[in-house]
mmCIF file of C-alpha atoms in Angstrom:
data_model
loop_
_atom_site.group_PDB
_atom_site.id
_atom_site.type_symbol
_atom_site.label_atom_id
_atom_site.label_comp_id
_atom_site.label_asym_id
_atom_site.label_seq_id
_atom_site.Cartn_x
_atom_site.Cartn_y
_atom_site.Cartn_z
ATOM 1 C CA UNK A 150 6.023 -15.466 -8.087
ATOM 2 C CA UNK A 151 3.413 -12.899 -9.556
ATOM 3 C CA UNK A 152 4.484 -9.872 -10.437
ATOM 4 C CA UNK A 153 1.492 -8.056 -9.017
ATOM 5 C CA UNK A 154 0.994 -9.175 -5.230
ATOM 6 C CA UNK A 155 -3.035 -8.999 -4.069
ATOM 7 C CA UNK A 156 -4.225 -8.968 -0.736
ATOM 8 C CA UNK A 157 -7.121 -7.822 1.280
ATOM 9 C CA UNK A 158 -7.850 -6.528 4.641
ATOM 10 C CA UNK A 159 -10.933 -5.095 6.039
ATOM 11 C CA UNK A 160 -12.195 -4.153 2.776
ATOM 12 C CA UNK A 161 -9.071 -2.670 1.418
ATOM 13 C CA UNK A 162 -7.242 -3.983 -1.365
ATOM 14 C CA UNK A 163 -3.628 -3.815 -1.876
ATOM 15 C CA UNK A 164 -1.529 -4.244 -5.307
ATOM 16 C CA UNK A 165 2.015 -4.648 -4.816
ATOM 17 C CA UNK A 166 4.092 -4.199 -8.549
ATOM 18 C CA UNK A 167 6.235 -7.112 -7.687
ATOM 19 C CA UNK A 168 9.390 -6.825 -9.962
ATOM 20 C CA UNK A 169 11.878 -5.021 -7.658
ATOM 21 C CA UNK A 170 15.033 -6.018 -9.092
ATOM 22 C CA UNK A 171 14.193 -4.112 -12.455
ATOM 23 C CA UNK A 172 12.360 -1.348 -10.713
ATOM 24 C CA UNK A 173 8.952 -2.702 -12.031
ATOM 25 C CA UNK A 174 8.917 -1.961 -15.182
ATOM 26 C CA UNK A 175 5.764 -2.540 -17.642
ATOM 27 C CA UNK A 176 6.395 -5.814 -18.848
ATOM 28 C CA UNK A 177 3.968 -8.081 -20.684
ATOM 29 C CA UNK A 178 3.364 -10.547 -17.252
ATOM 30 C CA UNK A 179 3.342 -7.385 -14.891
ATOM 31 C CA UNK A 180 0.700 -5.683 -17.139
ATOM 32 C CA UNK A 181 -1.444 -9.383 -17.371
ATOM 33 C CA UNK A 182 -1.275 -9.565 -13.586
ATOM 34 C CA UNK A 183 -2.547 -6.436 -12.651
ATOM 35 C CA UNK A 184 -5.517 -6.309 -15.425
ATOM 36 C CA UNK A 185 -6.340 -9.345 -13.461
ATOM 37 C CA UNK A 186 -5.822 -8.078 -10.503
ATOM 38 C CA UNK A 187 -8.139 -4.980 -11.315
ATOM 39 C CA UNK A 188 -10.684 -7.351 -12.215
ATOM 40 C CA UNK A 189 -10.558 -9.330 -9.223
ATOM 41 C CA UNK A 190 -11.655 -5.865 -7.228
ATOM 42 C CA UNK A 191 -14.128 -5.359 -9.633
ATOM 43 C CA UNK A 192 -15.599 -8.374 -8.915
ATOM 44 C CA UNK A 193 -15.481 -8.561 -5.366
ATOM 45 C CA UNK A 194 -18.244 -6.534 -3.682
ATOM 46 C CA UNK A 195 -16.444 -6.481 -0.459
ATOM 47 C CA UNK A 196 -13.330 -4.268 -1.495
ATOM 48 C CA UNK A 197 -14.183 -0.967 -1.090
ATOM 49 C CA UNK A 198 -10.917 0.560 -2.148
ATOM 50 C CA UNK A 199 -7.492 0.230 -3.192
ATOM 51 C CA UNK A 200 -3.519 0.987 -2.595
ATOM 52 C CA UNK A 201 -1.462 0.317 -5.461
ATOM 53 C CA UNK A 202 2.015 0.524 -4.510
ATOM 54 C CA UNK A 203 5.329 -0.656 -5.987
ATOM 55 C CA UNK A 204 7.661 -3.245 -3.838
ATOM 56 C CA UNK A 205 11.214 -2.609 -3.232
ATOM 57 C CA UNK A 206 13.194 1.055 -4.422
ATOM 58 C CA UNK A 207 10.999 2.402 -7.057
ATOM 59 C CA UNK A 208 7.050 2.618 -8.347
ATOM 60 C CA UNK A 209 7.647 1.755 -11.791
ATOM 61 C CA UNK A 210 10.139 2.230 -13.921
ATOM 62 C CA UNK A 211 8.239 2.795 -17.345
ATOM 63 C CA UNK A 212 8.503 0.477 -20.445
ATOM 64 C CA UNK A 213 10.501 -2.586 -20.379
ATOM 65 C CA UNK A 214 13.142 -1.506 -23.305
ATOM 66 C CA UNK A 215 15.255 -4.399 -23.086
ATOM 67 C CA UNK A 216 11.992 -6.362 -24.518
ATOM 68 C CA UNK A 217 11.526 -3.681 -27.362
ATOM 69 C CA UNK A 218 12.972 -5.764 -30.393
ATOM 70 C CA UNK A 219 11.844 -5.994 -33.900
ATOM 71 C CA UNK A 220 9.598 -8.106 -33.963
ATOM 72 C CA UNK A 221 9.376 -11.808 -36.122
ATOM 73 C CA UNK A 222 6.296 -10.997 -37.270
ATOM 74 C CA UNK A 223 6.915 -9.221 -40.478
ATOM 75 C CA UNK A 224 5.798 -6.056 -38.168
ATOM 76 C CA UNK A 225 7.826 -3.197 -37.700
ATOM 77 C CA UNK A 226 8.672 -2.242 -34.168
ATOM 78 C CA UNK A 227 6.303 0.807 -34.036
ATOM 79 C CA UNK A 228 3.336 -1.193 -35.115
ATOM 80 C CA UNK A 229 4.038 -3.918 -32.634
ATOM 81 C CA UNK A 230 4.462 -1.209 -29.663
ATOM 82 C CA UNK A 231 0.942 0.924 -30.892
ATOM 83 C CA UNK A 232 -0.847 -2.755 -30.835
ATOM 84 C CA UNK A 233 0.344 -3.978 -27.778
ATOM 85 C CA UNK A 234 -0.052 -0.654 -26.180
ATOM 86 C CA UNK A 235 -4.109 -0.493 -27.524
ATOM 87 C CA UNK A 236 -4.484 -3.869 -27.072
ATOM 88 C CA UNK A 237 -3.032 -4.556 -23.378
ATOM 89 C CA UNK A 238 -1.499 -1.386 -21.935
ATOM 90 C CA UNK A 239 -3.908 1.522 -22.273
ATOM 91 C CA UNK A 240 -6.994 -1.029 -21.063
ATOM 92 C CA UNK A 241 -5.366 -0.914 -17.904
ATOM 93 C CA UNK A 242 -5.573 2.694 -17.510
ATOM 94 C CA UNK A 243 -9.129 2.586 -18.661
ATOM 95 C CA UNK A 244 -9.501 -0.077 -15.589
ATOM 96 C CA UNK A 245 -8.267 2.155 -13.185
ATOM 97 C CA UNK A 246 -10.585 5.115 -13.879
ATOM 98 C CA UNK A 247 -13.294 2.303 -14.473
ATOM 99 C CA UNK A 248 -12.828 0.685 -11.196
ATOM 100 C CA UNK A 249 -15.885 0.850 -8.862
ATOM 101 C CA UNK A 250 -13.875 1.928 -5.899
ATOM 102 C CA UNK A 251 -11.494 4.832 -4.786
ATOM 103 C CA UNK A 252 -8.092 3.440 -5.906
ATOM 104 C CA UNK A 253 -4.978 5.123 -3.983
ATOM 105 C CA UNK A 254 -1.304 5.100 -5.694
ATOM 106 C CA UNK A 255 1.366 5.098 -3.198
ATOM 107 C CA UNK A 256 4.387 6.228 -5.080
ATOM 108 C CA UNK A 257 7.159 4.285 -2.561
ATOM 109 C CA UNK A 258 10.215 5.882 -5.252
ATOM 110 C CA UNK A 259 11.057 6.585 -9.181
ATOM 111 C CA UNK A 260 7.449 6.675 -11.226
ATOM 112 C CA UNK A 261 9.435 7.291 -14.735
ATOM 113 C CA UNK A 262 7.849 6.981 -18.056
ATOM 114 C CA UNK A 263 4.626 5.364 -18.348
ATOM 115 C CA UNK A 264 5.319 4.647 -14.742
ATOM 116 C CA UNK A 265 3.600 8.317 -14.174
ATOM 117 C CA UNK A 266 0.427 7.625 -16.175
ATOM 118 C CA UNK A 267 0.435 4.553 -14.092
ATOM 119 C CA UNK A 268 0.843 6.919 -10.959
ATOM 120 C CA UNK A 269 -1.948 9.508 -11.787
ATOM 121 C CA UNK A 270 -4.179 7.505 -13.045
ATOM 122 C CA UNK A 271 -5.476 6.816 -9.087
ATOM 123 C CA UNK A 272 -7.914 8.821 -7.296
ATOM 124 C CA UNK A 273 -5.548 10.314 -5.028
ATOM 125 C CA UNK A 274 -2.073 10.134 -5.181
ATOM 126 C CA UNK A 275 0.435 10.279 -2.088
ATOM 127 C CA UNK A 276 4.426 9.725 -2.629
ATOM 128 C CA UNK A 277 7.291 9.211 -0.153
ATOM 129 C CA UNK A 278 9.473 12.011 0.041
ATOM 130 C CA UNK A 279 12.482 10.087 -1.680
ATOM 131 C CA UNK A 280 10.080 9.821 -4.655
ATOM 132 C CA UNK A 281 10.237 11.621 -7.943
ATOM 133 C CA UNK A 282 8.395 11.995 -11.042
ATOM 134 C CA UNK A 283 10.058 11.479 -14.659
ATOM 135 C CA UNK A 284 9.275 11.862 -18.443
ATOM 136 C CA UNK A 285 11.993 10.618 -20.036
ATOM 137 C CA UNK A 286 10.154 10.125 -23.254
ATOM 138 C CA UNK A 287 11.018 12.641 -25.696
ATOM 139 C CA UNK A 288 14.602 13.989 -23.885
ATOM 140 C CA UNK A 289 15.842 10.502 -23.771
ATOM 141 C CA UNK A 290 14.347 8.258 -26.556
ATOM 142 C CA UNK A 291 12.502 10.643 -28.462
ATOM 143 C CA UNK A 292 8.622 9.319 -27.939
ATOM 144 C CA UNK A 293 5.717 11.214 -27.006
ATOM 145 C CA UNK A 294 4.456 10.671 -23.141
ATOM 146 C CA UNK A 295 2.225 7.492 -23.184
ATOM 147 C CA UNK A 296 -0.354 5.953 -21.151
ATOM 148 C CA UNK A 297 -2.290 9.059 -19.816
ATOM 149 C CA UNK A 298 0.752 11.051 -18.720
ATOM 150 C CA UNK A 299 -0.739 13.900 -22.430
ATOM 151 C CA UNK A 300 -4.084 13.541 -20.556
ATOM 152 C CA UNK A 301 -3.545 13.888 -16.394
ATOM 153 C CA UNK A 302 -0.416 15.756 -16.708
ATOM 154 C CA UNK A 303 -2.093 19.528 -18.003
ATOM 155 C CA UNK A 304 -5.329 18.690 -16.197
ATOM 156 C CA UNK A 305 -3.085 19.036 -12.697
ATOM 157 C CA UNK A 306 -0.686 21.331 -13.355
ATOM 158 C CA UNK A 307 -0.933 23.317 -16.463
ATOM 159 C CA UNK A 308 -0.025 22.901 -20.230
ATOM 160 C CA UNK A 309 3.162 25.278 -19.152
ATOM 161 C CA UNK A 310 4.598 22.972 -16.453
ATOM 162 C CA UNK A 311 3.340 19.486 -18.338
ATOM 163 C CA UNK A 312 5.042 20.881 -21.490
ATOM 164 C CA UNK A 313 8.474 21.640 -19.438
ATOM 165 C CA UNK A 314 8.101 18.104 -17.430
ATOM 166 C CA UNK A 315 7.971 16.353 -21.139
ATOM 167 C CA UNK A 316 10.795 19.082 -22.611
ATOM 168 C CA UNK A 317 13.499 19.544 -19.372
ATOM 169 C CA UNK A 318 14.780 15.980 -19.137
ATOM 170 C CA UNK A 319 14.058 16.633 -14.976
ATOM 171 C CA UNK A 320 13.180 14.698 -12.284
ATOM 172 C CA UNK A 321 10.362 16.077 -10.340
ATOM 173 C CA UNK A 322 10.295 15.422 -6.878
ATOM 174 C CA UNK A 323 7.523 14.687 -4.709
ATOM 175 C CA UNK A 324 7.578 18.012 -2.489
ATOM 176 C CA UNK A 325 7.670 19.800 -6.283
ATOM 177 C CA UNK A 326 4.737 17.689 -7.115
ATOM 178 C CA UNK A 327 2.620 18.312 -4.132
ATOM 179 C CA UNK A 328 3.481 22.033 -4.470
ATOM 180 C CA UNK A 329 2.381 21.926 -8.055
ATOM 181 C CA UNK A 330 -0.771 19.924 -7.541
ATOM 182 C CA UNK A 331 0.845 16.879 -9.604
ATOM 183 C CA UNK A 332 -0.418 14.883 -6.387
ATOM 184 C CA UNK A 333 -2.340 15.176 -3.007
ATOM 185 C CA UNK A 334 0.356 14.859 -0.565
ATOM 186 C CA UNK A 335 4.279 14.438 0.104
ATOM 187 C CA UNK A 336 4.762 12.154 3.192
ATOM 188 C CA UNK A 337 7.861 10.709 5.025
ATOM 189 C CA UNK A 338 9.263 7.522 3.524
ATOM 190 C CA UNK A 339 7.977 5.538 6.333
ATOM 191 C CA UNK A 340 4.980 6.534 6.679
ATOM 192 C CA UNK A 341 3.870 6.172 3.224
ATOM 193 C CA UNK A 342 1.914 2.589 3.242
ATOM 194 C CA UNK A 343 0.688 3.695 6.560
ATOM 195 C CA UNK A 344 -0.921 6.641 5.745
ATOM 196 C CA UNK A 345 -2.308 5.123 2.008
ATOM 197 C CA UNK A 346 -3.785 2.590 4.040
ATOM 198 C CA UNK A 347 -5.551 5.095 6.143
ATOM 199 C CA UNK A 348 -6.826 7.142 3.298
ATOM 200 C CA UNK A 349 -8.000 4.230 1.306
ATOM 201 C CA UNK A 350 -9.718 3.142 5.058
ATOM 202 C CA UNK A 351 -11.782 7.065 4.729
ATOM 203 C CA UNK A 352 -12.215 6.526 0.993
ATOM 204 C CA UNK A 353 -13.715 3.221 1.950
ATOM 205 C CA UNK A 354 -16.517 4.605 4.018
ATOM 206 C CA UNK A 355 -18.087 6.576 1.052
ATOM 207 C CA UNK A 356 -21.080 5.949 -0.512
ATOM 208 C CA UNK A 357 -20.135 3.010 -2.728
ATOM 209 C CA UNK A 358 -21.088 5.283 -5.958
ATOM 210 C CA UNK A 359 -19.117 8.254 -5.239
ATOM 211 C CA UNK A 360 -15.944 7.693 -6.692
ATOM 212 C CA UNK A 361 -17.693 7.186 -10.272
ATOM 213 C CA UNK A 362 -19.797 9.894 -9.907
ATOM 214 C CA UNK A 363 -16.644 12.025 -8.746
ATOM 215 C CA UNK A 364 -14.615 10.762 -12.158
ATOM 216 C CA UNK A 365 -17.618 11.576 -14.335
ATOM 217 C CA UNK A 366 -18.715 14.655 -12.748
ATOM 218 C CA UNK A 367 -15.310 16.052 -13.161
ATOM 219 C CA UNK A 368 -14.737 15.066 -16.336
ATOM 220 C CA UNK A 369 -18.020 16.045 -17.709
ATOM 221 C CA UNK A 370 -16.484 19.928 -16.570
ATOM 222 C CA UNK A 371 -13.889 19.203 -19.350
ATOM 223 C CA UNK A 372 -15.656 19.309 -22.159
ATOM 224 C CA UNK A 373 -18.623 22.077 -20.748
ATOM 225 C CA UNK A 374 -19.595 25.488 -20.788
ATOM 226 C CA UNK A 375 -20.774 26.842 -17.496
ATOM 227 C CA UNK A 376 -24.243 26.773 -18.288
ATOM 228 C CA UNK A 377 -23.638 23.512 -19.232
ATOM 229 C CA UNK A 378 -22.273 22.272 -15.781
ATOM 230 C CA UNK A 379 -24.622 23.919 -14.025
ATOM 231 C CA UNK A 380 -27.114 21.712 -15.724
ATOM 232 C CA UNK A 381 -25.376 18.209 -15.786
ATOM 233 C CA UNK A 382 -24.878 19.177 -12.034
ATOM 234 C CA UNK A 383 -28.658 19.894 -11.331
ATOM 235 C CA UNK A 384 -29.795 16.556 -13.637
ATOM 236 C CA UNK A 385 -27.294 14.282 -11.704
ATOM 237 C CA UNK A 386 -28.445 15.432 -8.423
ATOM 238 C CA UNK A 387 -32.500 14.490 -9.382
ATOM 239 C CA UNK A 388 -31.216 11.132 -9.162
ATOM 240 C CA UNK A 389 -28.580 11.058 -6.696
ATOM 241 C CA UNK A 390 -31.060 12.678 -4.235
ATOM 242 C CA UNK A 391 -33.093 9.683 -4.624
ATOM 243 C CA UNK A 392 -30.287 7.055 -3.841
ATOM 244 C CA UNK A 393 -30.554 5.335 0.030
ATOM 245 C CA UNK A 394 -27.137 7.464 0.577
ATOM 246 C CA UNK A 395 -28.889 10.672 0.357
ATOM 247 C CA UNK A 396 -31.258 9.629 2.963
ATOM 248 C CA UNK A 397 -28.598 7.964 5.175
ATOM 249 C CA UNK A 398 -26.753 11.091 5.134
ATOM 250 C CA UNK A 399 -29.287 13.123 6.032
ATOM 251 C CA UNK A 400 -30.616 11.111 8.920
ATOM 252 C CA UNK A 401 -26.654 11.135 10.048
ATOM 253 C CA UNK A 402 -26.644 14.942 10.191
ATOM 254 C CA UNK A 403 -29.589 15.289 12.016
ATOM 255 C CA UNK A 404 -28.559 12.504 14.750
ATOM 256 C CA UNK A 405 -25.448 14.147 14.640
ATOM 257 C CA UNK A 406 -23.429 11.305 13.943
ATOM 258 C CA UNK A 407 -21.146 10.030 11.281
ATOM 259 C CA UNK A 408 -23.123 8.575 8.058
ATOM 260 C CA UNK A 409 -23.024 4.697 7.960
ATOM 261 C CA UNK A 410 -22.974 4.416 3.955
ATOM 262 C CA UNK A 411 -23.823 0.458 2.613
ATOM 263 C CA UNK A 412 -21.290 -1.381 0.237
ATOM 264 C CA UNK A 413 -21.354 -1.586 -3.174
#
């Protein structure tokens, strides 16, 4: 059995972590079956967005420690972890920010460890309400946060509360989260696949650019001035104003009608 499930329907992808009875954790064969997952939407024009979710009581439950030996190599253990993580594990956050369509992480229960890079590394993030949030890095083992969580975590909340979620050796919980901005919504545990499904289904209607223009655009606001914004926003829009989306959209408004956007 894979330990990434992939299906489609009507355009929307869904990735199912597939390792319940560990609580998913980021194994070698869970991390090779969802890069190839990943690249299976990339290369399949007809999936216009995605729901990662996790199958049975939690999202993902970080690292896979019980796999965390010293090596045979003649490595020591740290080098082995930095080379797997450059080499396999941080490429598959890259993928998800690279991915040409809206991805949508439906956090079913426990995102802990790298499980929350994992987690906030989608587009928009919804989590049942029995769901929670967890660095256990540093309280419990002594590591820094890994795969993203430095990166996403003080974007959406704050160095203050990213700092005490890495510090307090607390679990988060998904109405905290939603209050703090940690994630777009808080929903009822049985409703969670239903409504991912139904925002991936809006997300899928966009033009088929906008979600890498979204990424950039806010990303680009990172590392500029306000002057400088101002201008990459102005230089952007002389060629997005040019794309067949622009045009579409217009001709919607006028005809009052919603805008029929092409695929990708």
């Amino acid at each position: 059995m894979s330990a990434v499930l992939y299906e489609v329907e009507d355009g929307i992808a869904t990735l199912t972590l597939n390792l319940p009875t560990k609580l998913n954790p980021i194994t070698e064969d869970l991390q090779l079956a969802l890069r190839d997952a990943l690249a299976r939407v990339a290369g399949d024009r007809s999936v216009r967005a995605v729901v990662l979710t996790g199958a049975g009581k939690a999202f993902c439950a970080g690292a896979d420690l019980s796999a965390m030996q010293t090596p045979a190599t003649g490595k020591t253990l740290g080098d082995e972890t930095a080379d797997w993580m450059q080499g396999l594990s941080n490429p598959l956050i890259s993928a998800m920010r690279n991915l040409p369509v809206p991805v949508v992480c439906a956090v079913n229960g426990a995102a802990a460890g790298a499980g929350v890079g994992i987690a906030l590394a989608g587009d928009v993030v919804l989590a049942a309400r029995s769901a929670y949030f967890y660095l256990s890095f540093l309280p419990r083992l002594g590591l820094v946060p890994d795969l993203g969580c430095t990166w996403f975590i003080p974007r959406l909340v704050g160095p203050a509360r990213a700092l005490g979620m890495a510090l307090l050796d607390e679990r988060v919980s998904a109405d905290k989260a939603a209050q703090w901005g940690l994630i777009w919504n808080c929903v009822e545990d049985d409703l969670l696949l239903l409504e991912a499904q139904k925002t991936a289904q809006r997300l899928a209607r966009l033009p088929a650019h906008a979600v890498l223009e979204a990424r950039q655009a806010f990303a680009a606001s990172e590392r500029h001035t306000l002057d400088e914004q101002l201008h990459y926003e102005s230089e952007r829009q002389r060629e997005m104003i040019m794309k067949p989306s622009f045009g579409e959209g217009v001709a919607a408004f006028l005809q009052k009608r919603p805008p029929a956007f092409a695929g990708r």
